Coordinates of C-alpha atoms and ligand atoms in Angstrom, one line a residue:
X609 CA 18.0 -3.5 17.7
X610 CA 20.9 -1.5 19.2
X611 CA 22.2 1.5 17.4
X612 CA 25.5 -0.2 16.7
X613 CA 23.9 -2.6 14.2
X614 CA 21.8 0.1 12.5
X615 CA 22.4 -0.4 8.8
X616 CA 24.1 2.5 6.9
X617 CA 22.3 3.8 3.8
X618 CA 24.0 2.9 0.6
X619 CA 23.4 5.8 -1.8
X620 CA 23.0 4.6 -5.4
X621 CA 22.1 7.7 -7.4
X622 CA 19.8 7.2 -10.4
X623 CA 22.0 6.9 -13.5
X624 CA 19.3 8.4 -15.7
X625 CA 17.4 11.0 -13.7
X626 CA 14.6 13.0 -15.4
X627 CA 16.3 16.0 -17.2
X628 CA 15.9 19.4 -15.4
X629 CA 13.6 21.0 -18.0
X630 CA 11.3 17.9 -18.0
X631 CA 11.3 17.9 -14.2
X632 CA 10.3 21.6 -14.1
X633 CA 7.5 20.9 -16.6
X634 CA 6.2 18.0 -14.5
X635 CA 6.2 19.9 -11.2
X636 CA 4.7 23.1 -12.6
X637 CA 1.1 21.8 -11.9
X638 CA 1.6 18.4 -10.3
X639 CA -1.8 17.8 -8.8
X640 CA -1.7 15.1 -6.1
X641 CA 0.1 11.7 -6.2
X642 CA 0.9 11.6 -9.9
X643 CA 4.4 13.1 -10.3
X644 CA 7.1 11.0 -8.7
X645 CA 10.8 11.8 -8.0
X646 CA 13.9 10.0 -9.3
X647 CA 14.7 8.0 -6.2
X648 CA 13.2 5.8 -3.4
X649 CA 14.4 4.5 -0.1
X650 CA 14.4 0.8 0.6
X651 CA 15.2 -1.3 3.7
X652 CA 14.7 -5.0 4.0
X653 CA 13.7 -7.0 7.0
X654 CA 13.9 -10.7 7.7
X655 CA 13.4 -12.5 10.9
X656 CA 17.0 -13.9 10.9
X657 CA 18.8 -10.8 9.7
X658 CA 16.7 -8.0 11.1
X659 CA 16.7 -4.7 9.3
X660 CA 19.4 -4.7 6.5
X661 CA 20.3 -3.6 3.0
X662 CA 19.3 0.1 3.5
X663 CA 19.5 2.0 0.3
X664 CA 18.6 5.1 -1.6
X665 CA 18.2 4.0 -5.2
X666 CA 16.6 4.8 -8.5
X667 CA 12.8 4.6 -8.3
X668 CA 11.8 1.3 -9.9
X669 CA 9.0 -1.3 -9.8
X670 CA 9.2 -3.9 -7.1
X671 CA 9.4 -7.6 -8.0
X672 CA 7.2 -9.8 -5.9
X673 CA 6.3 -13.4 -6.0
X674 CA 2.6 -13.9 -6.6
X675 CA 2.5 -15.7 -3.2
X676 CA 3.9 -12.6 -1.4
X677 CA 1.9 -12.5 1.8
X678 CA 0.8 -8.8 1.4
X679 CA -1.2 -9.7 -1.8
X680 CA -3.3 -12.2 0.2
X681 CA -3.6 -11.1 3.8
X682 CA -2.9 -7.3 3.5
X683 CA -0.1 -6.9 6.0
X684 CA 0.6 -3.3 5.0
X685 CA 1.0 0.1 6.7
X686 CA 1.9 3.5 5.6
X687 CA 2.6 7.1 6.6
X688 CA 2.0 10.5 4.9
X689 CA 4.1 13.6 5.5
X690 CA 5.4 16.6 3.6
X691 CA 8.9 18.1 3.0
X692 CA 8.5 21.8 2.0
X693 CA 10.5 25.0 1.9
X694 CA 10.4 27.5 4.7
X695 CA 10.0 31.2 4.0
X696 CA 13.8 31.5 4.4
X697 CA 14.5 28.9 1.8
X698 CA 15.5 26.0 4.1
X699 CA 13.9 22.6 3.6
X700 CA 11.9 21.2 6.5
X701 CA 9.6 18.5 7.8
X702 CA 6.7 18.9 10.2
X703 CA 6.8 16.6 13.3
X704 CA 8.5 13.7 11.5
X705 CA 9.2 12.1 14.9
X706 CA 5.4 11.8 15.4
X707 CA 5.1 9.9 12.0
X708 CA 8.0 7.6 13.1
X709 CA 6.3 6.8 16.4
X710 CA 2.9 6.2 14.7
X711 CA 4.5 3.9 12.1
X712 CA 5.8 1.8 15.0
X713 CA 2.4 1.6 16.6
X714 CA 0.8 0.7 13.3
X715 CA 3.4 -2.0 12.8
X716 CA 2.6 -3.4 16.3
X717 CA -1.1 -3.7 15.5
X718 CA -0.5 -5.5 12.2
X719 CA 2.0 -7.9 13.8
X720 CA 4.8 -6.4 11.8
X721 CA 8.4 -5.6 12.9
X722 CA 8.9 -2.1 14.3
X723 CA 11.2 0.1 12.2
X724 CA 13.6 2.0 14.6
X725 CA 12.7 5.7 14.6
X726 CA 16.2 6.7 13.6
X727 CA 16.0 4.6 10.5
X728 CA 12.6 6.0 9.6
X729 CA 13.9 9.5 10.0
X730 CA 17.2 8.9 8.1
X731 CA 15.4 7.3 5.2
X732 CA 13.2 10.4 4.9
X733 CA 16.1 12.9 5.3
X734 CA 18.3 11.0 2.7
X735 CA 15.5 10.8 0.2
X736 CA 14.5 14.4 0.5
X737 CA 18.1 15.5 0.2
X738 CA 18.7 13.6 -3.1
X739 CA 15.3 14.6 -4.6
X740 CA 15.1 18.2 -3.2
X741 CA 14.8 19.7 -6.7
X742 CA 11.4 18.0 -7.0
X743 CA 9.9 20.3 -4.4
X744 CA 7.6 22.6 -6.4
X745 CA 8.4 26.3 -5.9
X746 CA 4.8 27.4 -6.1
X747 CA 2.9 28.6 -3.0
X748 CA 1.7 25.6 -1.0
X749 CA 3.8 23.2 -3.1
X750 CA 5.6 20.3 -1.3
X751 CA 7.1 16.9 -1.6
X752 CA 4.6 14.4 -0.3
X753 CA 6.5 11.5 1.3
X754 CA 4.9 8.1 1.5
X755 CA 6.8 5.7 3.8
X756 CA 5.2 2.2 3.7
X757 CA 5.9 -1.4 4.7
X758 CA 4.5 -4.7 3.6
X759 CA 4.9 -8.4 4.0
X760 CA 7.1 -9.7 1.2
X761 CA 7.5 -13.3 2.3
X762 CA 6.5 -15.9 -0.3
X763 CA 4.2 -18.0 1.8
X764 CA 0.4 -18.6 1.8
X765 CA 0.1 -19.8 5.4
X766 CA -1.8 -17.5 7.7
X767 CA 0.6 -16.1 10.3
X768 CA 2.7 -12.9 10.5
X769 CA 5.2 -12.9 7.7
X770 CA 8.9 -13.3 8.3
X771 CA 10.1 -10.9 5.6
X772 CA 9.2 -7.3 4.9
X773 CA 10.1 -4.4 2.6
X774 CA 10.1 -0.9 3.9
X775 CA 10.1 1.8 1.3
X776 CA 9.7 5.6 0.9
X777 CA 8.6 7.2 -2.3
X778 CA 8.1 10.9 -2.9
X779 CA 5.6 12.8 -5.0
X780 CA 5.6 16.5 -6.0
X781 CA 2.3 18.0 -5.0
X782 CA 0.7 21.4 -5.5
X783 CA -1.6 23.3 -3.1
X784 CA -4.4 20.9 -2.1
X785 CA -7.1 23.4 -3.0
X786 CA -6.3 25.8 -5.8
X787 CA -7.4 29.3 -5.2
X788 CA -8.3 29.4 -1.5
X789 CA -9.9 26.8 0.7
X790 CA -13.5 26.1 0.1
X791 CA -15.9 24.3 2.5
X792 CA -16.5 20.7 1.7
X793 CA -19.8 18.8 1.7
X794 CA -19.8 15.4 3.4
X795 CA -22.0 12.3 3.3
X796 CA -23.0 10.4 6.4
X797 CA -22.5 6.7 5.8
X798 CA -25.5 4.7 7.0
X799 CA -24.5 1.3 5.6
X800 CA -20.8 1.1 6.2
X801 CA -18.3 1.3 9.1
X802 CA -14.7 2.2 8.8
X803 CA -13.5 0.6 12.0
X804 CA -14.9 -1.5 14.8
X805 CA -13.9 -1.7 18.5
X806 CA -10.9 -4.0 18.7
X807 CA -10.2 -3.6 15.0
X808 CA -7.5 -1.7 13.1
X809 CA -9.0 1.8 13.1
X810 CA -6.1 3.4 14.9
X811 CA -3.5 1.9 12.6
X812 CA -2.6 3.6 9.4
X813 CA -3.0 0.6 7.2
X814 CA -4.1 0.1 3.6
X815 CA -6.9 -2.2 4.7
X816 CA -8.8 0.6 6.4
X817 CA -8.8 2.5 3.2
X818 CA -10.0 -0.5 1.2
X819 CA -12.9 -0.8 3.7
X820 CA -13.8 2.9 3.2
X821 CA -13.8 3.0 -0.6
X822 CA -17.4 1.9 -1.3
X823 CA -18.6 4.5 1.2
X824 CA -16.5 7.2 -0.4
X825 CA -17.9 6.2 -3.8
X826 CA -21.4 6.5 -2.4
X827 CA -20.5 10.0 -1.1
X828 CA -19.4 11.1 -4.6
X829 CA -22.6 9.7 -6.1
X830 CA -24.5 11.8 -3.6
X831 CA -22.7 14.9 -4.8
X832 CA -20.4 15.1 -1.7
X833 CA -16.7 15.5 -1.4
X834 CA -16.0 13.1 1.5
X835 CA -17.7 10.5 3.6
X836 CA -18.1 10.7 7.4
X837 CA -18.2 7.5 9.4
X838 CA -20.2 6.8 12.5
X839 CA -19.1 4.3 15.2
X840 CA -19.7 0.6 14.2
X841 CA -21.4 -0.4 17.5
X842 CA -24.2 2.1 17.8
X843 CA -24.0 3.9 14.5
X844 CA -24.6 7.1 16.5
X845 CA -21.2 8.7 17.3
X846 CA -19.4 10.7 14.8
X847 CA -15.9 9.3 14.2
X848 CA -13.9 10.8 11.3
X849 CA -13.7 11.1 7.5
X850 CA -12.0 8.5 5.3
X851 CA -8.7 10.2 5.9
X852 CA -9.2 13.3 8.2
X853 CA -10.2 14.0 11.8
X854 CA -13.0 16.3 12.8
X855 CA -13.4 19.3 15.2
X856 CA -16.7 21.0 16.2
X857 CA -16.6 24.6 17.2
X858 CA -19.3 25.7 19.7
X859 CA -20.9 29.2 20.1
X860 CA -19.0 29.7 23.4
X861 CA -15.7 29.4 21.5
X862 CA -14.9 25.9 22.9
X863 CA -14.3 22.9 20.6
X864 CA -15.1 19.2 20.7
X865 CA -13.3 16.4 18.9
X866 CA -14.0 12.6 19.1
X867 CA -11.8 10.8 21.6
X868 CA -9.1 8.3 20.6
X869 CA -10.5 5.0 21.7
X870 CA -9.0 2.7 19.0
X871 CA -11.4 3.3 16.2
X872 CA -10.1 6.7 15.1
X873 CA -6.7 7.4 13.5
X874 CA -4.7 9.6 15.8
X875 CA -3.9 12.4 13.4
X876 CA -0.8 14.5 13.9
X877 CA -2.7 17.5 12.6
X878 CA -5.4 16.7 15.2
X879 CA -2.8 16.5 17.9
X880 CA -1.2 19.8 16.8
X881 CA -4.6 21.6 16.8
X882 CA -5.2 20.3 20.3
X883 CA -1.9 21.8 21.5
X884 CA -2.4 25.1 19.7
X885 CA -5.9 25.4 21.2
X886 CA -4.4 24.7 24.6
X887 CA -1.7 27.4 24.0
X888 CA -4.4 29.9 23.2
X889 CA -6.7 29.0 26.1
X890 CA -9.4 27.5 23.9
X891 CA -11.2 24.7 25.7
X892 CA -11.3 21.4 23.7
X893 CA -13.2 18.4 25.0
X894 CA -12.2 15.0 23.6
X895 CA -15.7 13.7 23.8
X896 CA -18.1 11.6 21.8
X897 CA -20.5 13.7 19.7
X898 CA -23.7 12.2 18.3
X899 CA -24.9 12.6 14.8
X900 CA -28.3 13.8 16.1
X901 CA -26.6 16.3 18.3
X902 CA -24.5 17.6 15.4
X903 CA -27.7 18.2 13.4
X904 CA -29.6 19.9 16.2
X905 CA -26.6 22.0 17.3
X906 CA -26.2 23.1 13.7
X907 CA -29.9 24.0 13.5
X908 CA -30.0 25.8 16.8
X909 CA -26.8 27.7 16.1
X910 CA -25.0 26.2 19.2
X911 CA -22.6 24.8 16.7
X912 CA -20.8 27.5 14.8
X913 CA -18.2 25.6 12.7
X914 CA -17.0 22.1 11.8
X915 CA -13.6 21.5 10.3
X916 CA -11.7 18.4 9.1
X917 CA -7.9 18.2 9.4
X918 CA -5.0 16.1 8.1
X919 CA -1.6 16.4 6.5
X920 CA -2.7 16.7 2.9
X921 CA -5.3 19.5 3.2
X922 CA -4.2 20.8 6.7
X923 CA -7.6 22.3 7.9
X924 CA -10.7 22.3 5.8
X925 CA -14.2 23.6 6.6
X926 CA -17.2 21.3 6.5
X927 CA -20.0 23.4 5.2
X928 CA -22.9 20.9 4.6
X929 CA -23.7 17.5 5.9
X930 CA -26.0 15.2 3.8
X931 CA -27.6 12.0 4.9
X932 CA -30.6 9.8 4.3
X933 CA -32.3 11.7 7.1
X934 CA -31.9 15.0 5.2
X935 CA -29.2 17.7 5.0
X936 CA -28.0 20.4 7.3
X937 CA -25.7 23.4 6.9
X938 CA -23.2 24.5 9.5
X939 CA -22.9 28.3 10.2
X940 CA -22.9 30.2 7.0
X941 CA -21.8 27.1 5.0
X942 CA -18.3 28.5 4.4
X943 CA -15.1 28.5 6.4
X944 CA -15.7 30.1 9.8
X945 CA -13.4 32.2 11.9
X946 CA -11.9 29.4 14.1
X947 CA -11.3 27.2 11.1
X948 CA -9.4 30.0 9.3
X949 CA -7.5 30.9 12.5
X950 CA -6.4 27.3 13.2
X951 CA -5.4 26.9 9.6
X952 CA -3.4 30.1 9.5
X953 CA -1.7 29.4 12.9
X954 CA -0.6 25.9 11.8
X955 CA 0.5 27.0 8.3
X956 CA 2.5 30.0 9.7
X957 CA 4.4 27.6 12.1
X958 CA 4.9 25.1 9.4
X959 CA 6.4 27.7 7.0
X960 CA 8.7 29.2 9.7
X961 CA 6.7 32.5 9.7
X962 CA 5.5 32.2 13.3
X963 CA 7.3 31.1 16.5
X964 CA 7.4 27.3 16.9
X965 CA 7.0 26.9 20.7
X966 CA 6.8 23.1 20.5
X967 CA 9.8 22.5 18.2
X968 CA 7.6 20.9 15.5
X969 CA 9.5 22.1 12.5
X970 CA 12.6 20.0 11.7
X971 CA 15.0 21.8 9.4
X972 CA 16.9 19.4 7.1
X973 CA 19.2 21.7 5.1
Ligands
PLP1287 C1 -3.7 9.9 8.0 C2 -5.1 9.9 8.5 C3 -5.6 11.0 9.2 C4 -4.8 12.3 9.4 O1 -3.6 12.2 10.1 P1 -2.5 13.3 10.0 O2 -1.4 12.7 10.7 O3 -3.1 14.5 10.5 O4 -2.2 13.5 8.5 C5 -6.9 10.9 9.7 N1 -7.6 9.9 9.5 C6 -7.2 8.8 8.8 C7 -8.1 7.6 8.6 C8 -5.9 8.8 8.3 O5 -5.4 7.7 7.6

């Protein structure tokens, strides 16, 4: 689509927004994914009209025919990003262009139409602008943005749909971990795989999450916070958590992270940490790391730290790993130095407190 036929957003403000005092009460302690704003962004797609009918409108339920393709064959993708206040009071996004690019790649994999990056970015900016009062003022508070797209065509035949809805909703969220950042305990899934070679592991699609939920439930039953998945082919190589990438910190100060070969989600936080490490002269190898190696390196002390990373929690230490083969603890079991340093570096750039050499922070207004 050329930029000349890019649809213009029709702004239809909510006629009955949540009153200010009620909004303040809701965002005082919002938790995660429960408090939603007054508006949403919507763009329609059809094969004959392309992208059209771009709107910011009152947040409302979506009417779908029971034969809508997404309800049967799960053509659905999403993104996750945050709008937040900088220390100087401006509102900003972190690397939104990377989310826009990943959304296009996810669409490609799921045989969906690609949303032009400028439409993605505009939908986000317009929604944040109209709902900016929903950004919590507490430390670590933000507006979690959830762009998503699904097949809305009424048709039960198995083929890529010809109609789609793209939407963005926004949710006020507090700090991911209240009162500091603890180390998490994770469960190694023996029975389940998240993604297989040739599958959809690198696409941010709802189906991957559906596939991970029994394993996540098993992790909770085992007293763990999260599940860690091994590769589907050999059940040997450590891949990622249900929604976070992993880094291993060695005793020589170098780091290892599993390589992107199609079964791992290419996290924007992962990529940012790779670049920060490079800036600081820290060697990072994108290299397969085996579960048995992980255990023996933790036991020998060759492995100092392990951390998980993603937009929601930024950087989180992994303290203990549990499995049917027994448990092991990493370092002292709490957040190590590199984990804390990477977290602080990233958060300082995100908040506009440190120099932003890569131009990651996009100020909105
Ligand atoms: C979204 C996601 C991540 C983290 O990606 P970020 O861009 O850093 O938020 C990691 N793994 C999976 C499976 C994900 O869906």
